């Protein structure tokens, strides 16, 4: 039998195709012929050895048509030891799939340039002595205007010996993806302990002190892990333009002044960017999302210092997650120090920041080093909700000190801040370190809702649960609204609570219909007994002092059982509560209080420039519950109004010791009055135990409000003081009108129609008017001065003179009282 004569070329092509399919690695790294000295590739078992290339000084250039590293294989750049930088480009049309090992000799930095895209699989690894940069740029730019281009791979007779200065991107650059198996982290002490790294090394990692950079279009990490201990991580997502490149001892830094538009970076499914050991992480994108436990993390050990996490997203940052199995996965961005060195700073800048599902941005100190500062700047900040698994873990911006090191300072600046369903901005100290200061600058602030039990309100807090003092809490805003939220500065042990200052240029409104809870609808500084002392290792009675509260705003509204207070439930004294406003409204159980358990009562200083109104069981109180004296209340307002039957009280009482003092400076007080004890009416009291009453001083004008009349002036105008005596007509004379009838009212009082007598003016006959010859003016006959007036029989007013007898003098002198 004869077989049909198949052409040899078909058999040969099929054989090559079969060989390619059965051994695809043979064509994974394919050099091109675009360099003066081309790259050479040889196979040695599972290793593809890359040699040759063009050398220019300490720079080595490689060029490939295709570059991929399959699972289980190694791409080995067998460079000379003195090479500092290896530049490799892909000029073909295929994506680089890296799922094996890339290594090089010596300390050379490795640049991988492929405009088609780069995918790092779950088995991708690096074994290089220098830094690593993967990019989907079109070219690498150098200082002498040379471009090492993957899209225009012209043969250059001499490649540059200069260092690179930038990455040039085309339109719509391709993406970079990092896949993996997620990080190996744990938190064996979920409340008081740091995050612990496991023994499994995964993902892309460079040597300590080096840079790992991914710069392209969209950057996606799916279970991906990138690590640069004590070094730098650069994640940049751009949409064209030039990214500047600066070489430093740690590798290189990137800047984006030459980029107009950016793309998106997504980290999902327990992805990790880790530059622990005082490193630096920079993320630059249009939109950034971290979901499902993904984490950006720097942890410093020993004396390692500082570092920075710098995140900039032109449009938005979203941190969210679902049902994380451990507390560490509720952190999205975290800086920790577990030694004497300070923690890394965190700087976040975007247009819209949204933190959901109990995710958070934290800085922590577990030793003597100070926790890093946290600075967030955005047009809109939203902190919403809590972890579905750990309901006490709310969406937050936080800095916490667990040992002798201080917590970091937190600054949040935005146009609109919405904190909902338990979200929080919080600074806490658990030991001898002091809490950090919290500063919020926002045009509009809303603190709304709580978490499920154990209830945590939405809001701001600065807490001390140890010997260290709490930090200050400052809010600068136009409008502050608290509905089921709270602003608290609390001390639960030996440390003092920090001060709270609210500066609101429009209004502060606190209150809503909600269940009674000590932290809901609350603004205050306190030293109080913690509701869970055993869990958080707190004493039964705190010994620290309460902080002070200052509110500056045109309008303060406190309603529906809401409280503004300073409070000490321990052995210390109460703080001072100051309100400077135009209007203060208390309604439906709204309270302003300065309470103590055993120390001296606190102080309340209220200044309402227009009105202080108290309605429906509202209260102003500086009361001591047991061993302490009552506090002091000082109210200054032109008008204090309460309704007698609504039981709105002002009190400086003490249950067991001497009553305090109440001083009210007001032009008018309606609906409340001093009484020796509390009644069902609206009262002003300073009651003490065993008749040790305090003092109530009410300073008002001598007016009986029930008469409905205004008080007449005490000092009646003396007309003789307003009339010049014996002045010639051509001197500086004046005519003073003191009123048309009745007594002149005080200039501070309204002119009332029924308090005056109207007298019509006498009209001068117009026919008697004549022209005046100015040339004839001179020293004229002395005019007799009017010294009184009468009502004639026509009901008209006439001026009359009772001239004194003058004493003759040889010379005419103007009296000293006459102006010249």
PDB file of C-alpha atoms in Angstrom, residues 362-469:
ATOM      1  CA  UNK A 362      -4.400  52.689  62.235  1.00  0.00           C
ATOM      2  CA  UNK A 363      -1.069  53.600  63.809  1.00  0.00           C
ATOM      3  CA  UNK A 364       0.033  51.570  66.894  1.00  0.00           C
ATOM      4  CA  UNK A 365       2.834  51.632  69.453  1.00  0.00           C
ATOM      5  CA  UNK A 366       3.610  48.491  71.483  1.00  0.00           C
ATOM      6  CA  UNK A 367       6.823  49.694  73.143  1.00  0.00           C
ATOM      7  CA  UNK A 368       8.649  52.960  73.902  1.00  0.00           C
ATOM      8  CA  UNK A 369       8.556  54.213  70.338  1.00  0.00           C
ATOM      9  CA  UNK A 370       5.916  56.735  69.355  1.00  0.00           C
ATOM     10  CA  UNK A 371       3.124  55.617  67.048  1.00  0.00           C
ATOM     11  CA  UNK A 372       3.124  57.320  63.699  1.00  0.00           C
ATOM     12  CA  UNK A 373       0.969  60.326  62.933  1.00  0.00           C
ATOM     13  CA  UNK A 374      -2.053  59.948  60.657  1.00  0.00           C
ATOM     14  CA  UNK A 375      -2.990  62.729  58.246  1.00  0.00           C
ATOM     15  CA  UNK A 376      -6.055  62.390  56.002  1.00  0.00           C
ATOM     16  CA  UNK A 377      -7.133  65.002  53.466  1.00  0.00           C
ATOM     17  CA  UNK A 378     -10.207  64.613  51.233  1.00  0.00           C
ATOM     18  CA  UNK A 379     -13.183  66.512  49.869  1.00  0.00           C
ATOM     19  CA  UNK A 380     -15.462  63.919  51.457  1.00  0.00           C
ATOM     20  CA  UNK A 381     -14.755  61.407  54.249  1.00  0.00           C
ATOM     21  CA  UNK A 382     -17.242  58.661  55.145  1.00  0.00           C
ATOM     22  CA  UNK A 383     -16.648  56.192  57.984  1.00  0.00           C
ATOM     23  CA  UNK A 384     -19.567  53.791  57.929  1.00  0.00           C
ATOM     24  CA  UNK A 385     -20.440  50.691  59.898  1.00  0.00           C
ATOM     25  CA  UNK A 386     -18.598  47.901  61.677  1.00  0.00           C
ATOM     26  CA  UNK A 387     -17.153  44.457  61.105  1.00  0.00           C
ATOM     27  CA  UNK A 388     -19.863  41.798  60.650  1.00  0.00           C
ATOM     28  CA  UNK A 389     -17.700  39.394  62.673  1.00  0.00           C
ATOM     29  CA  UNK A 390     -16.256  41.760  65.300  1.00  0.00           C
ATOM     30  CA  UNK A 391     -19.003  44.305  65.933  1.00  0.00           C
ATOM     31  CA  UNK A 392     -16.753  46.242  68.331  1.00  0.00           C
ATOM     32  CA  UNK A 393     -14.405  46.841  65.404  1.00  0.00           C
ATOM     33  CA  UNK A 394     -15.862  49.913  63.714  1.00  0.00           C
ATOM     34  CA  UNK A 395     -14.740  51.700  60.593  1.00  0.00           C
ATOM     35  CA  UNK A 396     -12.152  54.090  61.911  1.00  0.00           C
ATOM     36  CA  UNK A 397      -9.161  56.359  61.762  1.00  0.00           C
ATOM     37  CA  UNK A 398      -7.177  55.524  64.903  1.00  0.00           C
ATOM     38  CA  UNK A 399      -3.897  55.811  66.789  1.00  0.00           C
ATOM     39  CA  UNK A 400      -3.301  53.615  69.841  1.00  0.00           C
ATOM     40  CA  UNK A 401      -0.533  53.424  72.460  1.00  0.00           C
ATOM     41  CA  UNK A 402      -0.256  50.048  74.232  1.00  0.00           C
ATOM     42  CA  UNK A 403       2.903  50.735  76.256  1.00  0.00           C
ATOM     43  CA  UNK A 404       5.184  53.647  77.229  1.00  0.00           C
ATOM     44  CA  UNK A 405       5.307  55.125  73.767  1.00  0.00           C
ATOM     45  CA  UNK A 406       2.814  57.843  72.884  1.00  0.00           C
ATOM     46  CA  UNK A 407       0.019  57.470  70.398  1.00  0.00           C
ATOM     47  CA  UNK A 408       0.299  59.458  67.194  1.00  0.00           C
ATOM     48  CA  UNK A 409      -1.599  62.587  66.283  1.00  0.00           C
ATOM     49  CA  UNK A 410      -4.574  62.364  63.907  1.00  0.00           C
ATOM     50  CA  UNK A 411      -5.557  65.148  61.524  1.00  0.00           C
ATOM     51  CA  UNK A 412      -8.569  64.830  59.222  1.00  0.00           C
ATOM     52  CA  UNK A 413      -9.337  67.674  56.807  1.00  0.00           C
ATOM     53  CA  UNK A 414     -12.364  67.630  54.530  1.00  0.00           C
ATOM     54  CA  UNK A 415     -15.359  69.545  53.254  1.00  0.00           C
ATOM     55  CA  UNK A 416     -17.880  66.908  54.373  1.00  0.00           C
ATOM     56  CA  UNK A 417     -17.392  64.351  57.129  1.00  0.00           C
ATOM     57  CA  UNK A 418     -20.065  61.685  57.684  1.00  0.00           C
ATOM     58  CA  UNK A 419     -19.501  59.103  60.440  1.00  0.00           C
ATOM     59  CA  UNK A 420     -22.349  56.589  60.537  1.00  0.00           C
ATOM     60  CA  UNK A 421     -23.345  53.452  62.497  1.00  0.00           C
ATOM     61  CA  UNK A 422     -20.373  53.292  64.817  1.00  0.00           C
ATOM     62  CA  UNK A 423     -17.600  54.779  62.705  1.00  0.00           C
ATOM     63  CA  UNK A 424     -14.987  56.607  64.713  1.00  0.00           C
ATOM     64  CA  UNK A 425     -11.918  58.800  64.762  1.00  0.00           C
ATOM     65  CA  UNK A 426     -10.122  57.750  67.928  1.00  0.00           C
ATOM     66  CA  UNK A 427      -6.899  58.131  69.906  1.00  0.00           C
ATOM     67  CA  UNK A 428      -6.341  55.734  72.834  1.00  0.00           C
ATOM     68  CA  UNK A 429      -3.648  54.981  75.390  1.00  0.00           C
ATOM     69  CA  UNK A 430      -3.720  51.729  77.390  1.00  0.00           C
ATOM     70  CA  UNK A 431      -0.564  52.323  79.443  1.00  0.00           C
ATOM     71  CA  UNK A 432       1.909  55.059  80.456  1.00  0.00           C
ATOM     72  CA  UNK A 433       2.200  56.582  77.020  1.00  0.00           C
ATOM     73  CA  UNK A 434       0.069  59.622  76.287  1.00  0.00           C
ATOM     74  CA  UNK A 435      -2.745  59.624  73.792  1.00  0.00           C
ATOM     75  CA  UNK A 436      -2.338  61.545  70.567  1.00  0.00           C
ATOM     76  CA  UNK A 437      -4.119  64.747  69.664  1.00  0.00           C
ATOM     77  CA  UNK A 438      -7.099  64.549  67.305  1.00  0.00           C
ATOM     78  CA  UNK A 439      -7.836  67.500  65.008  1.00  0.00           C
ATOM     79  CA  UNK A 440     -10.808  67.513  62.636  1.00  0.00           C
ATOM     80  CA  UNK A 441     -11.209  70.304  60.081  1.00  0.00           C
ATOM     81  CA  UNK A 442     -14.458  69.965  58.151  1.00  0.00           C
ATOM     82  CA  UNK A 443     -17.029  72.355  56.724  1.00  0.00           C
ATOM     83  CA  UNK A 444     -19.897  69.982  57.548  1.00  0.00           C
ATOM     84  CA  UNK A 445     -19.859  67.168  60.145  1.00  0.00           C
ATOM     85  CA  UNK A 446     -22.545  64.557  60.824  1.00  0.00           C
ATOM     86  CA  UNK A 447     -22.140  61.894  63.547  1.00  0.00           C
ATOM     87  CA  UNK A 448     -25.074  59.508  63.227  1.00  0.00           C
ATOM     88  CA  UNK A 449     -25.968  56.091  64.670  1.00  0.00           C
ATOM     89  CA  UNK A 450     -24.282  53.308  66.655  1.00  0.00           C
ATOM     90  CA  UNK A 451     -23.041  49.734  66.397  1.00  0.00           C
ATOM     91  CA  UNK A 452     -25.121  46.849  67.804  1.00  0.00           C
ATOM     92  CA  UNK A 453     -24.473  45.934  71.470  1.00  0.00           C
ATOM     93  CA  UNK A 454     -21.987  46.533  72.918  1.00  0.00           C
ATOM     94  CA  UNK A 455     -23.075  49.918  71.661  1.00  0.00           C
ATOM     95  CA  UNK A 456     -20.428  52.227  70.259  1.00  0.00           C
ATOM     96  CA  UNK A 457     -21.613  55.583  68.960  1.00  0.00           C
ATOM     97  CA  UNK A 458     -20.384  57.237  65.807  1.00  0.00           C
ATOM     98  CA  UNK A 459     -18.027  60.069  66.574  1.00  0.00           C
ATOM     99  CA  UNK A 460     -14.662  61.236  67.853  1.00  0.00           C
ATOM    100  CA  UNK A 461     -12.941  60.019  70.986  1.00  0.00           C
ATOM    101  CA  UNK A 462      -9.726  60.482  72.911  1.00  0.00           C
ATOM    102  CA  UNK A 463      -9.413  57.926  75.697  1.00  0.00           C
ATOM    103  CA  UNK A 464      -6.951  57.068  78.452  1.00  0.00           C
ATOM    104  CA  UNK A 465      -7.141  53.551  79.897  1.00  0.00           C
ATOM    105  CA  UNK A 466      -3.824  53.692  81.761  1.00  0.00           C
ATOM    106  CA  UNK A 467      -1.392  56.072  83.438  1.00  0.00           C
ATOM    107  CA  UNK A 468      -0.909  58.181  80.354  1.00  0.00           C
ATOM    108  CA  UNK A 469      -2.996  61.254  79.681  1.00  0.00           C
TER     109      UNK A 469
END
